[in-house]
Amino acid sequence: MSFLSQSMESDLGVIVVVYLSLFLDNVLLTVVVPIIPEHLYLQWITNTSSIVNNATREDQSFLQRSLMKIKLQTLENENETIGILLSSKAIVQLFMNPLVGILTSYIGYNLPIFLGSVLLILISVLFAYGETFSTLLIARSLQGTASALISVSGMCLIANQKHMSDLKRSKVMGLVMGSIALGVLIGYPFGGVLYDFVDKSLPFNVIICAISFNLGLQLYTFNFNLEEQVKNFYKYYFKTKLN
């Protein structure tokens, strides 16, 4: 009975960790949508206005007349810039998913989902305090790698639970996949409300705290035997090379 209870407790811990990881990843995916476009536009307007204010009186009248035309042109071109920023995550994840699948066959599933969660903290920091387009683009692209690590290893962890029946495993997979939809839905209003009433960094700081809590759960739930995982990696690597 003690072995059975420990197995059930272990299964529950894995389910909670995977659920939270996928949920937070998708909250971060959509929380930027109501924040980043307006932030970049306001930043550009501020920079342009400072140029006008620092210009001479003769140039100010010309610059002010040109400013409205430039604003309209910026609004037209903004969709292209924001599209590149938001789509970079999906493009990177498209290439990273198969690579992560290969990686998990060498080092298991625990370490990749942990690394993906750590990477989410770095991404949240970049989103919270990054001001330039290039910084935000790097953060969004890195999320493609983090999402690949979390989604691939997370679903493998659920599928690898040996104490579950096939029926229970299918139900758990459906439950865990629901965290993706929930995270996507919550991210939009969560980011928009906090950005409007507080500032840009607060939504990401809240996400950082939640991810830190999830990392604590992972350290409690998973058995990280790094030495054994490294040995397995080299074992499979050289075995593949010899074959």
PDB file of C-alpha atoms in Angstrom:
ATOM      1  CA  MET A   1       0.000   0.000   0.000  1.00  0.00           C
ATOM      2  CA  SER A   2       2.852   2.387   0.776  1.00  0.00           C
ATOM      3  CA  PHE A   3       4.367   1.771  -2.663  1.00  0.00           C
ATOM      4  CA  LEU A   4       0.977   2.378  -4.292  1.00  0.00           C
ATOM      5  CA  SER A   5       0.437   5.615  -2.372  1.00  0.00           C
ATOM      6  CA  GLN A   6       3.927   6.838  -3.267  1.00  0.00           C
ATOM      7  CA  SER A   7       3.273   6.057  -6.920  1.00  0.00           C
ATOM      8  CA  MET A   8      -0.013   7.969  -6.877  1.00  0.00           C
ATOM      9  CA  GLU A   9       1.660  10.907  -5.140  1.00  0.00           C
ATOM     10  CA  SER A  10       4.449  10.899  -7.726  1.00  0.00           C
ATOM     11  CA  ASP A  11       1.935  10.801 -10.586  1.00  0.00           C
ATOM     12  CA  LEU A  12       0.008  13.717  -9.096  1.00  0.00           C
ATOM     13  CA  GLY A  13       3.190  15.746  -8.677  1.00  0.00           C
ATOM     14  CA  VAL A  14       4.156  15.198 -12.306  1.00  0.00           C
ATOM     15  CA  ILE A  15       0.672  16.141 -13.498  1.00  0.00           C
ATOM     16  CA  VAL A  16       0.691  19.364 -11.463  1.00  0.00           C
ATOM     17  CA  VAL A  17       4.172  20.318 -12.671  1.00  0.00           C
ATOM     18  CA  VAL A  18       3.376  19.691 -16.334  1.00  0.00           C
ATOM     19  CA  TYR A  19       0.033  21.477 -16.049  1.00  0.00           C
ATOM     20  CA  LEU A  20       1.594  24.563 -14.469  1.00  0.00           C
ATOM     21  CA  SER A  21       4.497  24.596 -16.918  1.00  0.00           C
ATOM     22  CA  LEU A  22       2.256  24.520 -19.978  1.00  0.00           C
ATOM     23  CA  PHE A  23      -0.154  26.991 -18.408  1.00  0.00           C
ATOM     24  CA  LEU A  24       2.538  29.569 -17.585  1.00  0.00           C
ATOM     25  CA  ASP A  25       4.190  29.148 -20.965  1.00  0.00           C
ATOM     26  CA  ASN A  26       0.939  30.006 -22.722  1.00  0.00           C
ATOM     27  CA  VAL A  27       0.112  32.860 -20.361  1.00  0.00           C
ATOM     28  CA  LEU A  28       3.459  34.370 -21.317  1.00  0.00           C
ATOM     29  CA  LEU A  29       2.651  33.649 -24.960  1.00  0.00           C
ATOM     30  CA  THR A  30      -0.435  35.872 -24.974  1.00  0.00           C
ATOM     31  CA  VAL A  31       0.276  38.364 -22.196  1.00  0.00           C
ATOM     32  CA  VAL A  32       2.590  40.292 -24.510  1.00  0.00           C
ATOM     33  CA  VAL A  33      -0.052  40.805 -27.210  1.00  0.00           C
ATOM     34  CA  PRO A  34      -1.899  43.758 -25.601  1.00  0.00           C
ATOM     35  CA  ILE A  35       1.345  45.237 -24.226  1.00  0.00           C
ATOM     36  CA  ILE A  36       4.118  45.183 -26.800  1.00  0.00           C
ATOM     37  CA  PRO A  37       2.447  46.939 -29.792  1.00  0.00           C
ATOM     38  CA  GLU A  38       1.399  49.998 -27.799  1.00  0.00           C
ATOM     39  CA  HIS A  39       4.664  50.046 -25.864  1.00  0.00           C
ATOM     40  CA  LEU A  40       6.774  50.110 -29.022  1.00  0.00           C
ATOM     41  CA  TYR A  41       4.566  52.752 -30.614  1.00  0.00           C
ATOM     42  CA  LEU A  42       4.664  55.030 -27.568  1.00  0.00           C
ATOM     43  CA  GLN A  43       8.404  54.580 -27.336  1.00  0.00           C
ATOM     44  CA  TRP A  44       8.806  55.624 -30.949  1.00  0.00           C
ATOM     45  CA  ILE A  45       6.552  58.669 -30.438  1.00  0.00           C
ATOM     46  CA  THR A  46       8.568  59.684 -27.377  1.00  0.00           C
ATOM     47  CA  ASN A  47      11.840  59.438 -29.273  1.00  0.00           C
ATOM     48  CA  THR A  48      10.425  61.393 -32.200  1.00  0.00           C
ATOM     49  CA  SER A  49       9.013  64.108 -29.935  1.00  0.00           C
ATOM     50  CA  SER A  50      12.372  64.528 -28.224  1.00  0.00           C
ATOM     51  CA  ILE A  51      13.966  65.113 -31.622  1.00  0.00           C
ATOM     52  CA  VAL A  52      11.401  67.819 -32.356  1.00  0.00           C
ATOM     53  CA  ASN A  53      11.925  69.485 -28.975  1.00  0.00           C
ATOM     54  CA  ASN A  54      15.691  69.531 -29.402  1.00  0.00           C
ATOM     55  CA  ALA A  55      15.503  71.028 -32.874  1.00  0.00           C
ATOM     56  CA  THR A  56      15.871  74.711 -33.626  1.00  0.00           C
ATOM     57  CA  ARG A  57      12.803  76.940 -33.960  1.00  0.00           C
ATOM     58  CA  GLU A  58      13.136  77.040 -37.728  1.00  0.00           C
ATOM     59  CA  ASP A  59      13.197  73.256 -37.925  1.00  0.00           C
ATOM     60  CA  GLN A  60      10.470  72.656 -35.324  1.00  0.00           C
ATOM     61  CA  SER A  61       7.634  73.938 -37.494  1.00  0.00           C
ATOM     62  CA  PHE A  62       8.696  71.692 -40.353  1.00  0.00           C
ATOM     63  CA  LEU A  63       9.198  68.672 -38.097  1.00  0.00           C
ATOM     64  CA  GLN A  64       5.834  69.110 -36.401  1.00  0.00           C
ATOM     65  CA  ARG A  65       4.057  69.171 -39.766  1.00  0.00           C
ATOM     66  CA  SER A  66       5.936  66.073 -40.821  1.00  0.00           C
ATOM     67  CA  LEU A  67       5.293  64.301 -37.530  1.00  0.00           C
ATOM     68  CA  MET A  68       1.625  63.579 -38.250  1.00  0.00           C
ATOM     69  CA  LYS A  69       2.491  62.092 -41.623  1.00  0.00           C
ATOM     70  CA  ILE A  70       5.164  59.937 -40.009  1.00  0.00           C
ATOM     71  CA  LYS A  71       2.718  58.781 -37.324  1.00  0.00           C
ATOM     72  CA  LEU A  72       0.248  57.624 -39.951  1.00  0.00           C
ATOM     73  CA  GLN A  73       2.993  55.814 -41.824  1.00  0.00           C
ATOM     74  CA  THR A  74       4.158  54.203 -38.585  1.00  0.00           C
ATOM     75  CA  LEU A  75       0.681  52.869 -37.881  1.00  0.00           C
ATOM     76  CA  GLU A  76       0.586  51.340 -41.351  1.00  0.00           C
ATOM     77  CA  ASN A  77       3.994  49.693 -40.937  1.00  0.00           C
ATOM     78  CA  GLU A  78       3.410  48.628 -37.337  1.00  0.00           C
ATOM     79  CA  ASN A  79       1.564  45.452 -38.299  1.00  0.00           C
ATOM     80  CA  GLU A  80       4.588  44.189 -40.190  1.00  0.00           C
ATOM     81  CA  THR A  81       6.963  44.832 -37.289  1.00  0.00           C
ATOM     82  CA  ILE A  82       4.655  43.330 -34.681  1.00  0.00           C
ATOM     83  CA  GLY A  83       3.955  40.382 -36.956  1.00  0.00           C
ATOM     84  CA  ILE A  84       7.656  39.575 -37.161  1.00  0.00           C
ATOM     85  CA  LEU A  85       7.978  39.861 -33.394  1.00  0.00           C
ATOM     86  CA  LEU A  86       5.011  37.663 -32.530  1.00  0.00           C
ATOM     87  CA  SER A  87       5.651  35.023 -35.195  1.00  0.00           C
ATOM     88  CA  SER A  88       9.305  34.523 -34.238  1.00  0.00           C
ATOM     89  CA  LYS A  89       8.291  32.254 -31.355  1.00  0.00           C
ATOM     90  CA  ALA A  90       6.382  29.845 -33.584  1.00  0.00           C
ATOM     91  CA  ILE A  91       9.148  29.772 -36.191  1.00  0.00           C
ATOM     92  CA  VAL A  92      11.813  28.897 -33.623  1.00  0.00           C
ATOM     93  CA  GLN A  93       9.612  26.290 -31.954  1.00  0.00           C
ATOM     94  CA  LEU A  94       8.937  24.651 -35.314  1.00  0.00           C
ATOM     95  CA  PHE A  95      12.642  23.848 -35.635  1.00  0.00           C
ATOM     96  CA  MET A  96      13.268  23.138 -31.953  1.00  0.00           C
ATOM     97  CA  ASN A  97      10.500  20.570 -31.372  1.00  0.00           C
ATOM     98  CA  PRO A  98      12.209  17.688 -33.227  1.00  0.00           C
ATOM     99  CA  LEU A  99      15.580  18.586 -31.701  1.00  0.00           C
ATOM    100  CA  VAL A 100      14.114  18.474 -28.202  1.00  0.00           C
ATOM    101  CA  GLY A 101      12.518  15.134 -29.033  1.00  0.00           C
ATOM    102  CA  ILE A 102      15.948  13.753 -29.876  1.00  0.00           C
ATOM    103  CA  LEU A 103      17.439  15.329 -26.744  1.00  0.00           C
ATOM    104  CA  THR A 104      14.885  13.697 -24.449  1.00  0.00           C
ATOM    105  CA  SER A 105      15.870  10.262 -25.732  1.00  0.00           C
ATOM    106  CA  TYR A 106      19.363  10.928 -24.385  1.00  0.00           C
ATOM    107  CA  ILE A 107      18.837  12.745 -21.091  1.00  0.00           C
ATOM    108  CA  GLY A 108      15.233  11.970 -20.164  1.00  0.00           C
ATOM    109  CA  TYR A 109      12.313  14.323 -19.595  1.00  0.00           C
ATOM    110  CA  ASN A 110      12.952  15.941 -16.212  1.00  0.00           C
ATOM    111  CA  LEU A 111      15.897  18.129 -17.124  1.00  0.00           C
ATOM    112  CA  PRO A 112      14.439  19.601 -20.356  1.00  0.00           C
ATOM    113  CA  ILE A 113      11.223  20.776 -18.688  1.00  0.00           C
ATOM    114  CA  PHE A 114      13.277  22.261 -15.849  1.00  0.00           C
ATOM    115  CA  LEU A 115      15.563  24.085 -18.288  1.00  0.00           C
ATOM    116  CA  GLY A 116      12.531  25.320 -20.209  1.00  0.00           C
ATOM    117  CA  SER A 117      11.060  26.792 -17.028  1.00  0.00           C
ATOM    118  CA  VAL A 118      14.358  28.478 -16.141  1.00  0.00           C
ATOM    119  CA  LEU A 119      14.453  29.919 -19.645  1.00  0.00           C
ATOM    120  CA  LEU A 120      10.923  31.282 -19.152  1.00  0.00           C
ATOM    121  CA  ILE A 121      12.182  33.338 -16.209  1.00  0.00           C
ATOM    122  CA  LEU A 122      14.926  34.852 -18.368  1.00  0.00           C
ATOM    123  CA  ILE A 123      12.379  35.593 -21.093  1.00  0.00           C
ATOM    124  CA  SER A 124      10.019  37.252 -18.613  1.00  0.00           C
ATOM    125  CA  VAL A 125      12.846  39.466 -17.361  1.00  0.00           C
ATOM    126  CA  LEU A 126      13.659  40.522 -20.926  1.00  0.00           C
ATOM    127  CA  PHE A 127      10.012  41.322 -21.613  1.00  0.00           C
ATOM    128  CA  ALA A 128       9.611  43.193 -18.338  1.00  0.00           C
ATOM    129  CA  TYR A 129      12.659  45.423 -18.624  1.00  0.00           C
ATOM    130  CA  GLY A 130      13.572  45.315 -22.307  1.00  0.00           C
ATOM    131  CA  GLU A 131      12.835  48.519 -24.178  1.00  0.00           C
ATOM    132  CA  THR A 132      14.193  48.028 -27.680  1.00  0.00           C
ATOM    133  CA  PHE A 133      12.634  45.999 -30.460  1.00  0.00           C
ATOM    134  CA  SER A 134      15.719  43.792 -30.746  1.00  0.00           C
ATOM    135  CA  THR A 135      15.557  42.843 -27.055  1.00  0.00           C
ATOM    136  CA  LEU A 136      11.891  41.941 -27.303  1.00  0.00           C
ATOM    137  CA  LEU A 137      12.539  39.964 -30.487  1.00  0.00           C
ATOM    138  CA  ILE A 138      15.260  37.952 -28.738  1.00  0.00           C
ATOM    139  CA  ALA A 139      12.908  37.263 -25.830  1.00  0.00           C
ATOM    140  CA  ARG A 140      10.103  36.142 -28.122  1.00  0.00           C
ATOM    141  CA  SER A 141      12.441  33.906 -30.119  1.00  0.00           C
ATOM    142  CA  LEU A 142      13.856  32.337 -26.962  1.00  0.00           C
ATOM    143  CA  GLN A 143      10.330  31.458 -25.930  1.00  0.00           C
ATOM    144  CA  GLY A 144      10.156  29.166 -28.936  1.00  0.00           C
ATOM    145  CA  THR A 145      12.991  27.136 -27.431  1.00  0.00           C
ATOM    146  CA  ALA A 146      11.438  27.198 -23.960  1.00  0.00           C
ATOM    147  CA  SER A 147       8.050  26.111 -25.302  1.00  0.00           C
ATOM    148  CA  ALA A 148       9.631  23.223 -27.188  1.00  0.00           C
ATOM    149  CA  LEU A 149      11.451  22.046 -24.065  1.00  0.00           C
ATOM    150  CA  ILE A 150       8.319  22.279 -21.926  1.00  0.00           C
ATOM    151  CA  SER A 151       5.703  20.922 -24.323  1.00  0.00           C
ATOM    152  CA  VAL A 152       7.666  17.958 -25.685  1.00  0.00           C
ATOM    153  CA  SER A 153       9.127  16.799 -22.377  1.00  0.00           C
ATOM    154  CA  GLY A 154       5.904  17.570 -20.504  1.00  0.00           C
ATOM    155  CA  MET A 155       3.721  15.365 -22.682  1.00  0.00           C
ATOM    156  CA  CYS A 156       6.391  12.659 -22.615  1.00  0.00           C
ATOM    157  CA  LEU A 157       6.327  12.761 -18.816  1.00  0.00           C
ATOM    158  CA  ILE A 158       2.578  12.175 -18.804  1.00  0.00           C
ATOM    159  CA  ALA A 159       2.826   9.377 -21.363  1.00  0.00           C
ATOM    160  CA  ASN A 160       5.647   7.757 -19.382  1.00  0.00           C
ATOM    161  CA  GLN A 161       3.652   7.339 -16.163  1.00  0.00           C
ATOM    162  CA  LYS A 162       3.750   3.564 -15.773  1.00  0.00           C
ATOM    163  CA  HIS A 163       1.306   3.421 -12.874  1.00  0.00           C
ATOM    164  CA  MET A 164      -1.580   4.814 -14.953  1.00  0.00           C
ATOM    165  CA  SER A 165      -3.968   2.770 -17.008  1.00  0.00           C
ATOM    166  CA  ASP A 166      -4.436   3.736 -20.642  1.00  0.00           C
ATOM    167  CA  LEU A 167      -7.867   5.175 -19.892  1.00  0.00           C
ATOM    168  CA  LYS A 168      -6.589   7.309 -17.031  1.00  0.00           C
ATOM    169  CA  ARG A 169      -3.585   8.445 -19.048  1.00  0.00           C
ATOM    170  CA  SER A 170      -5.807   9.632 -21.898  1.00  0.00           C
ATOM    171  CA  LYS A 171      -7.957  11.605 -19.451  1.00  0.00           C
ATOM    172  CA  VAL A 172      -4.902  13.168 -17.840  1.00  0.00           C
ATOM    173  CA  MET A 173      -3.527  14.155 -21.244  1.00  0.00           C
ATOM    174  CA  GLY A 174      -6.800  15.870 -22.044  1.00  0.00           C
ATOM    175  CA  LEU A 175      -6.671  17.694 -18.717  1.00  0.00           C
ATOM    176  CA  VAL A 176      -3.084  18.805 -19.256  1.00  0.00           C
ATOM    177  CA  MET A 177      -3.805  19.965 -22.799  1.00  0.00           C
ATOM    178  CA  GLY A 178      -6.585  22.097 -21.340  1.00  0.00           C
ATOM    179  CA  SER A 179      -3.923  24.140 -19.537  1.00  0.00           C
ATOM    180  CA  ILE A 180      -2.768  25.423 -22.927  1.00  0.00           C
ATOM    181  CA  ALA A 181      -6.206  26.818 -23.760  1.00  0.00           C
ATOM    182  CA  LEU A 182      -6.612  28.231 -20.255  1.00  0.00           C
ATOM    183  CA  GLY A 183      -3.243  29.968 -20.399  1.00  0.00           C
ATOM    184  CA  VAL A 184      -3.996  31.481 -23.800  1.00  0.00           C
ATOM    185  CA  LEU A 185      -7.353  32.826 -22.611  1.00  0.00           C
ATOM    186  CA  ILE A 186      -6.054  34.267 -19.336  1.00  0.00           C
ATOM    187  CA  GLY A 187      -2.988  35.933 -20.843  1.00  0.00           C
ATOM    188  CA  TYR A 188      -4.856  38.567 -22.865  1.00  0.00           C
ATOM    189  CA  PRO A 189      -6.945  40.194 -20.095  1.00  0.00           C
ATOM    190  CA  PHE A 190      -4.233  39.620 -17.490  1.00  0.00           C
ATOM    191  CA  GLY A 191      -1.647  41.536 -19.486  1.00  0.00           C
ATOM    192  CA  GLY A 192      -4.018  44.215 -20.723  1.00  0.00           C
ATOM    193  CA  VAL A 193      -5.511  45.099 -17.336  1.00  0.00           C
ATOM    194  CA  LEU A 194      -2.215  45.225 -15.437  1.00  0.00           C
ATOM    195  CA  TYR A 195      -0.538  47.188 -18.221  1.00  0.00           C
ATOM    196  CA  ASP A 196      -3.325  49.781 -18.330  1.00  0.00           C
ATOM    197  CA  PHE A 197      -3.656  50.265 -14.576  1.00  0.00           C
ATOM    198  CA  VAL A 198      -0.071  49.690 -13.392  1.00  0.00           C
ATOM    199  CA  ASP A 199       2.859  49.352 -15.804  1.00  0.00           C
ATOM    200  CA  LYS A 200       4.516  47.090 -18.352  1.00  0.00           C
ATOM    201  CA  SER A 201       6.708  45.125 -15.974  1.00  0.00           C
ATOM    202  CA  LEU A 202       4.098  43.996 -13.417  1.00  0.00           C
ATOM    203  CA  PRO A 203       2.462  41.191 -15.473  1.00  0.00           C
ATOM    204  CA  PHE A 204       5.864  39.675 -16.180  1.00  0.00           C
ATOM    205  CA  ASN A 205       6.973  39.993 -12.555  1.00  0.00           C
ATOM    206  CA  VAL A 206       3.875  38.069 -11.483  1.00  0.00           C
ATOM    207  CA  ILE A 207       4.692  35.390 -14.053  1.00  0.00           C
ATOM    208  CA  ILE A 208       8.278  35.224 -12.755  1.00  0.00           C
ATOM    209  CA  CYS A 209       6.978  34.533  -9.235  1.00  0.00           C
ATOM    210  CA  ALA A 210       4.648  31.813 -10.535  1.00  0.00           C
ATOM    211  CA  ILE A 211       7.429  30.169 -12.551  1.00  0.00           C
ATOM    212  CA  SER A 212       9.717  30.256  -9.513  1.00  0.00           C
ATOM    213  CA  PHE A 213       7.046  28.422  -7.527  1.00  0.00           C
ATOM    214  CA  ASN A 214       6.773  25.868 -10.322  1.00  0.00           C
ATOM    215  CA  LEU A 215      10.540  25.369 -10.311  1.00  0.00           C
ATOM    216  CA  GLY A 216      10.361  24.636  -6.597  1.00  0.00           C
ATOM    217  CA  LEU A 217       7.719  21.990  -7.278  1.00  0.00           C
ATOM    218  CA  GLN A 218       9.923  20.468  -9.959  1.00  0.00           C
ATOM    219  CA  LEU A 219      12.886  20.240  -7.609  1.00  0.00           C
ATOM    220  CA  TYR A 220      10.629  18.539  -5.064  1.00  0.00           C
ATOM    221  CA  THR A 221       8.988  16.168  -7.559  1.00  0.00           C
ATOM    222  CA  PHE A 222      11.784  15.188  -9.923  1.00  0.00           C
ATOM    223  CA  ASN A 223      14.925  13.242  -9.208  1.00  0.00           C
ATOM    224  CA  PHE A 224      17.684  15.148 -10.975  1.00  0.00           C
ATOM    225  CA  ASN A 225      20.591  12.746 -11.333  1.00  0.00           C
ATOM    226  CA  LEU A 226      22.766  14.863 -13.601  1.00  0.00           C
ATOM    227  CA  GLU A 227      25.712  12.482 -13.529  1.00  0.00           C
ATOM    228  CA  GLU A 228      23.598   9.578 -14.728  1.00  0.00           C
ATOM    229  CA  GLN A 229      21.930  11.707 -17.404  1.00  0.00           C
ATOM    230  CA  VAL A 230      25.294  12.857 -18.754  1.00  0.00           C
ATOM    231  CA  LYS A 231      26.518   9.257 -18.833  1.00  0.00           C
ATOM    232  CA  ASN A 232      23.401   8.190 -20.723  1.00  0.00           C
ATOM    233  CA  PHE A 233      23.903  11.013 -23.192  1.00  0.00           C
ATOM    234  CA  TYR A 234      27.464   9.962 -24.010  1.00  0.00           C
ATOM    235  CA  LYS A 235      26.449   6.312 -24.037  1.00  0.00           C
ATOM    236  CA  TYR A 236      23.721   6.854 -26.636  1.00  0.00           C
ATOM    237  CA  TYR A 237      25.821   9.390 -28.534  1.00  0.00           C
ATOM    238  CA  PHE A 238      28.799   7.089 -29.033  1.00  0.00           C
ATOM    239  CA  LYS A 239      26.528   4.121 -29.668  1.00  0.00           C
ATOM    240  CA  THR A 240      24.863   6.058 -32.483  1.00  0.00           C
ATOM    241  CA  LYS A 241      28.232   7.080 -33.891  1.00  0.00           C
ATOM    242  CA  LEU A 242      29.508   3.501 -33.886  1.00  0.00           C
ATOM    243  CA  ASN A 243      26.397   2.225 -35.609  1.00  0.00           C
TER     244      ASN A 243
END
